[in-house]
Short mmCIF file of C-alpha atoms in Angstrom, two decimals:
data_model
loop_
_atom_site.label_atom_id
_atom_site.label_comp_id
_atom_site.label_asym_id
_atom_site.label_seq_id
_atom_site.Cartn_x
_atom_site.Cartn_y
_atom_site.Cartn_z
CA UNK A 1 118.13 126.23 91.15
CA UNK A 2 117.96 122.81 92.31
CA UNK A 3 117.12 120.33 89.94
CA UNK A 4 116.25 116.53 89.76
CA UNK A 5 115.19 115.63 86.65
CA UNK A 6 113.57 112.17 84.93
CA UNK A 7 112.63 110.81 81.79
CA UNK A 8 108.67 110.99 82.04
CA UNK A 9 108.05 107.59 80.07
CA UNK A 10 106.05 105.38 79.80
CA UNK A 11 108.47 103.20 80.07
CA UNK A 12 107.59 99.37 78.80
CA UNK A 13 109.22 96.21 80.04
CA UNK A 14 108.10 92.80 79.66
CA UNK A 15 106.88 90.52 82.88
CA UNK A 16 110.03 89.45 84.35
CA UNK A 17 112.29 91.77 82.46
CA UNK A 18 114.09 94.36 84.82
CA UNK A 19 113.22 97.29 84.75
CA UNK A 20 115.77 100.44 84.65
CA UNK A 21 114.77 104.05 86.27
CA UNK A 22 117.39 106.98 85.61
CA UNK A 23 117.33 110.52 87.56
CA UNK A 24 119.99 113.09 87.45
CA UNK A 25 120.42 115.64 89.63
CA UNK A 26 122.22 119.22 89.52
CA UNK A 27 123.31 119.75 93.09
CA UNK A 28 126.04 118.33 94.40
CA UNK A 29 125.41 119.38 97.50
CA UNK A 30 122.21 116.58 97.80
CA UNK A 31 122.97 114.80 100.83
CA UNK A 32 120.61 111.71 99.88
CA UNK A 33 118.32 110.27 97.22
CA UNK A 34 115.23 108.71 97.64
CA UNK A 35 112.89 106.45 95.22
CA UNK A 36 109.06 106.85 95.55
CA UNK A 37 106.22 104.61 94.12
CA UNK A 38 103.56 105.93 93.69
CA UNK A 39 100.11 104.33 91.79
CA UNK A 40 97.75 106.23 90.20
CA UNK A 41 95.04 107.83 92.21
CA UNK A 42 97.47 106.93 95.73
CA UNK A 43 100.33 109.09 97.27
CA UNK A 44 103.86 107.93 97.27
CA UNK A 45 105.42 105.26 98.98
CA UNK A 46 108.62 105.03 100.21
CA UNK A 47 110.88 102.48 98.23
CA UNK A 48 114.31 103.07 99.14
CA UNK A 49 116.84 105.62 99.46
CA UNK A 50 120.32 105.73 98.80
CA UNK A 51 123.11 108.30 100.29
CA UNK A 52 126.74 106.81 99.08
CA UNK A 53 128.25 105.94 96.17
CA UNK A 54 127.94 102.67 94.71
CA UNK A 55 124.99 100.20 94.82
CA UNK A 56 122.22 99.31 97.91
CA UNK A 57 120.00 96.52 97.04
CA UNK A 58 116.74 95.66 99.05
CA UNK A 59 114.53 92.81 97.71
CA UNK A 60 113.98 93.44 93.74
CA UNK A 61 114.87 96.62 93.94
CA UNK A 62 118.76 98.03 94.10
CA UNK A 63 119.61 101.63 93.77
CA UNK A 64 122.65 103.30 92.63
CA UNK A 65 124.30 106.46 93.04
CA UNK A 66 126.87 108.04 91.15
CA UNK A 67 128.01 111.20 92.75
CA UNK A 68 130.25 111.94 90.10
CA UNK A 69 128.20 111.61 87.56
CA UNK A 70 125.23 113.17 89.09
CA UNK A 71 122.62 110.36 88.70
CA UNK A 72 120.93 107.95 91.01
CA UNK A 73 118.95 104.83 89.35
CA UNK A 74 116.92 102.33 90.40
CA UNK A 75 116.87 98.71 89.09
CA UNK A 76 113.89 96.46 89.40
CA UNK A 77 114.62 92.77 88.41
CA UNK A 78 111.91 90.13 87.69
CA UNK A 79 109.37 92.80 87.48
CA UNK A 80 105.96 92.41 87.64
CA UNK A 81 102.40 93.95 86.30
CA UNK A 82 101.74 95.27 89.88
CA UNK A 83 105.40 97.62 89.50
CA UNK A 84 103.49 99.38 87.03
CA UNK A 85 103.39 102.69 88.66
CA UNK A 86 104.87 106.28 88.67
CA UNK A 87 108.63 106.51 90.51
CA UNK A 88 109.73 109.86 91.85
CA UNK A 89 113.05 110.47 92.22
CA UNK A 90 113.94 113.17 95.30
CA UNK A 91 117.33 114.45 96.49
CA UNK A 92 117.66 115.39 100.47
CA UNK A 93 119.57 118.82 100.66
CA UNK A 94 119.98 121.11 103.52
CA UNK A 95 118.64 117.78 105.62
CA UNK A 96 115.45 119.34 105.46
CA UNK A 97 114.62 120.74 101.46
CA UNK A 98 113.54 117.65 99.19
CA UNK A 99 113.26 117.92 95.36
CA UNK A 100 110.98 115.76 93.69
CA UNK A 101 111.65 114.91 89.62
CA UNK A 102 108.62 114.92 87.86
CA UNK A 103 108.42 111.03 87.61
CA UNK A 104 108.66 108.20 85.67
CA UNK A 105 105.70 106.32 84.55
CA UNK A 106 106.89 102.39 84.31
CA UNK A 107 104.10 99.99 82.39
CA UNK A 108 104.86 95.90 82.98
CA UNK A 109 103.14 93.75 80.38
CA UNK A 110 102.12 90.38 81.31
CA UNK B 1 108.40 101.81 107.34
CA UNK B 2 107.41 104.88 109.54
CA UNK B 3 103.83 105.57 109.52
CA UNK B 4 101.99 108.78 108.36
CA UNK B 5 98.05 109.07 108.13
CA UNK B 6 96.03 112.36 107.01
CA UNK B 7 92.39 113.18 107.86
CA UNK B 8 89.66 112.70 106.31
CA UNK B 9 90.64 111.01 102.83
CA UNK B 10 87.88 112.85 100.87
CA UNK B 11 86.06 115.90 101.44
CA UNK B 12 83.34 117.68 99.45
CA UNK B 13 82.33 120.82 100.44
CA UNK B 14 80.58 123.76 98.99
CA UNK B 15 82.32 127.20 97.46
CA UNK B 16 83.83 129.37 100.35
CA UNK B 17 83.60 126.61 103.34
CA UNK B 18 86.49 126.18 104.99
CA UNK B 19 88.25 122.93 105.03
CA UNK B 20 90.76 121.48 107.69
CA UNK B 21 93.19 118.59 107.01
CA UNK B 22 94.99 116.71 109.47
CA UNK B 23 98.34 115.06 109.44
CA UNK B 24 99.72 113.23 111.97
CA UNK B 25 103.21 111.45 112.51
CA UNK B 26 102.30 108.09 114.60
CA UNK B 27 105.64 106.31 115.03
CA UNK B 28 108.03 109.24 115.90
CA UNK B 29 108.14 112.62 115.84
CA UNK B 30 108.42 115.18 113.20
CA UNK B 31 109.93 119.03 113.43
CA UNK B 32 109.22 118.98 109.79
CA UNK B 33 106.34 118.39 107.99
CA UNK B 34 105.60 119.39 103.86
CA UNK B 35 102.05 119.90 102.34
CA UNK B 36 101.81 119.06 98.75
CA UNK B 37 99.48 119.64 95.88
CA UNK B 38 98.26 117.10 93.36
CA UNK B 39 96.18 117.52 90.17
CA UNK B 40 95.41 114.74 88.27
CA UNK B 41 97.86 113.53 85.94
CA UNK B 42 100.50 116.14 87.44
CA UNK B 43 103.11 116.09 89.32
CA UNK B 44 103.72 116.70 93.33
CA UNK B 45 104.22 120.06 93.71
CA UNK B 46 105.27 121.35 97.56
CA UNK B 47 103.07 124.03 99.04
CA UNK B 48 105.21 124.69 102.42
CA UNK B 49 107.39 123.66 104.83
CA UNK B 50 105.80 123.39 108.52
CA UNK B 51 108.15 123.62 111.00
CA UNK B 52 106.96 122.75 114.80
CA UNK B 53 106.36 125.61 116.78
CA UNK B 54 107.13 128.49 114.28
CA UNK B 55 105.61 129.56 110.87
CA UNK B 56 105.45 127.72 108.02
CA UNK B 57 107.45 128.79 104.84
CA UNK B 58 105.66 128.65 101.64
CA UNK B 59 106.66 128.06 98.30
CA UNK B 60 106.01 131.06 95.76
CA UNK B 61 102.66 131.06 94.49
CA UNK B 62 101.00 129.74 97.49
CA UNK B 63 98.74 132.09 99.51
CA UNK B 64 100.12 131.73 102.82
CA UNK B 65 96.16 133.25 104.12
CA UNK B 66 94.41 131.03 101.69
CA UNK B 67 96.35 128.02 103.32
CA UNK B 68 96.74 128.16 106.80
CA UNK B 69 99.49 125.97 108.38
CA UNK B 70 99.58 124.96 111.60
CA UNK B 71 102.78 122.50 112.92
CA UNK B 72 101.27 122.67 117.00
CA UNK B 73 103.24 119.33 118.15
CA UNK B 74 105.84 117.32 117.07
CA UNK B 75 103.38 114.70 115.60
CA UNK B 76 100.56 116.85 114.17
CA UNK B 77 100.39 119.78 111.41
CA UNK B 78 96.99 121.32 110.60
CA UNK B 79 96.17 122.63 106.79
CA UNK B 80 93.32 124.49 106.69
CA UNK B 81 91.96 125.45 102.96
CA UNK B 82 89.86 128.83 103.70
CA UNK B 83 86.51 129.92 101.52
CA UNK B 84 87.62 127.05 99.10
CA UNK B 85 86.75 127.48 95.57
CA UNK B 86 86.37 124.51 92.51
CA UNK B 87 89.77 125.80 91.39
CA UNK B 88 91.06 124.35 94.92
CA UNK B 89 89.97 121.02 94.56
CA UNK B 90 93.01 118.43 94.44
CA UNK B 91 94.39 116.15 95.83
CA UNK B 92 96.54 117.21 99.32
CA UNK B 93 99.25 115.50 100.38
CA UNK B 94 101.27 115.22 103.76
CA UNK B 95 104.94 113.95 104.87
CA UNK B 96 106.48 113.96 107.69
CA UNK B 97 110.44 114.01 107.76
CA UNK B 98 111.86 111.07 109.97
CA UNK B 99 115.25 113.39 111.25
CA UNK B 100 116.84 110.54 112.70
CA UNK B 101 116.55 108.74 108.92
CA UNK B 102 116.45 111.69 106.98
CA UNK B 103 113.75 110.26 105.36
CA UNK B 104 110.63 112.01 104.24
CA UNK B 105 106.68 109.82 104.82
CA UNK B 106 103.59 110.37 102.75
CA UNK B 107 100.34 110.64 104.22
CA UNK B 108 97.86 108.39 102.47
CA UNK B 109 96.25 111.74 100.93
CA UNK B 110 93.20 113.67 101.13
CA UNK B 111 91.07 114.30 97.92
CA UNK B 112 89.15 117.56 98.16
CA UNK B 113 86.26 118.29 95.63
CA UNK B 114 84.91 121.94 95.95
CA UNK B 115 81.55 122.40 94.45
#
């Protein structure tokens, strides 16, 4: 059974603060891992996705993937009241089979 | 990023119409397509896998004849929701997978109400 698994939350961080989103997985065989926003009432948006080890940064955002370790986080510095959202972590295996965690809800106080 | 839309975004309909769903890939073409379910406060939870030009696979628990799939062209996959029922009402969700990214695209979502 393929997993991908995430702390549901809420998770609180002040305006500006940055934000940190952690997802393990439980097959090594996951080819890539992607980060989904997605706001309540909306369907998920594509943030970024991340398929070797080590760090990818785009913008505010920078993923990391530690293949070793099985986990893939995302970091979101200065963050702001409109990050507040649900992120979905999903591994790529098979190049066609995607696994979805069950999401993280993220809160950003002014 | 690669864009994805679904058709219509809401749709109310009375007990044991039929409903159809649209999802179409506009900026490049998909083999693969996924439907996902939505209730509120829940997670996504895949339906099937529609694969252009042959049948869709279906995840266990999903009535393959309550939820017809149909992947006709590389940029367009049908679902069709037959004699819906209240308990069907949710919100349905597309993505097409990008193969030269190996990236997956949401539709923007269709919110069905059943009455």
């Amino acid at each position: 059974q393929k997993e991908v698994e995430q702390n549901s939350g809420p998770l609180s961080v002040p305006e500006g603060a940055i934000a940190s989103l952690n997802c393990t997985y439980s097959d090594r065989g996951s080819q890539s891992f992607f980060w989904y926003r997605q706001y309540s009432g909306k369907s998920p948006e594509l943030i970024m996705f991340i398929y070797s080890n080590g760090d990818k940064e785009d913008g505010r955002f920078t993923a990391q993937l530690n293949k070793a370790s099985q986990y893939v986080s995302l970091l979101i510095r200065d963050s702001q009241p409109s990050d507040s959202a649900t992120y979905l972590c999903a591994g790529l295996y098979n190049f066609n089979k995607f696994y979805f965690g069950s999401g993280t809800k993220l809160n950003v106080k002014p | 990023g690669a864009v994805v839309s679904q058709h219509p975004s809401r749709v109310i309909c009375k007990s044991g119409t039929s409903v159809k769903i649209e999802c179409r890939s506009l900026d490049f073409q998909a083999t693969t397509m996924f439907w996902y379910r939505q209730f509120p406060k829940q997670s996504l939870m895949l339906m099937a896998t529609s694969n252009e030009g042959s049948k869709a696979t279906y995840e266990q628990g999903v009535e393959k004849d309550k939820f017809l799939i149909n992947h006709a062209s590389l940029t367009l996959s049908t679902l069709t929701v037959t004699s819906a029922h209240p308990e069907d009402s949710s919100f349905y969700i597309c993505s097409a997978l990008d193969g030269g990214r190996d990236t997956q695209y949401f539709g923007p979502g269709t919110r069905l109400t059943v009455l």
